[in-house]
């Protein structure tokens, strides 16, 4: 897999308690696999075929979660639905980046929220109790503590290294992760 194909979430901390799934769901959502490789698609692909081929390759390589991250896609509904089919076939959850409505429209397993993507409570209400909801915390332990208190299933930190996709993002440190783990675990235990 070419490094140009993928951006990997710098660090995820899955500290929230997993939610119980209900057997009554028509299309059961996948559980968040609290270990493994979390793959994020590039912002742009020439077409849906190239996107799905890249995701299939990542799944063959052991991806445990796939996040669809597309900035201004030509066909977001078509691309997301195609990825959902591929991910369901592989038994891997699909998370939609930044777009609660798209996630709900295709029945995605979850959504990942950034600073400007709306409130976690609104996403939970729209997506349902069984949805996986992750929150970007950048370099903020306080944001992580708040997100977990509000019901986030996982929190993500980063960037840790220079980033072409997020050059102005605040830089997190290993100390940030240690502090987040300590404080969030204290809140959830």
Coordinates of C-alpha atoms in Angstrom, one line a residue, residues 44-53 79:
X44 CA -10.0 12.6 -3.1
X45 CA -10.1 9.7 -5.5
X46 CA -10.6 9.8 -9.3
X47 CA -13.8 7.8 -9.0
X48 CA -15.7 5.3 -6.8
X49 CA -14.0 2.3 -8.3
X50 CA -10.5 3.6 -7.3
X51 CA -11.8 4.5 -3.8
X52 CA -13.3 1.0 -3.2
X53 CA -10.2 -0.7 -4.6
X79 CA -19.2 6.5 -2.6

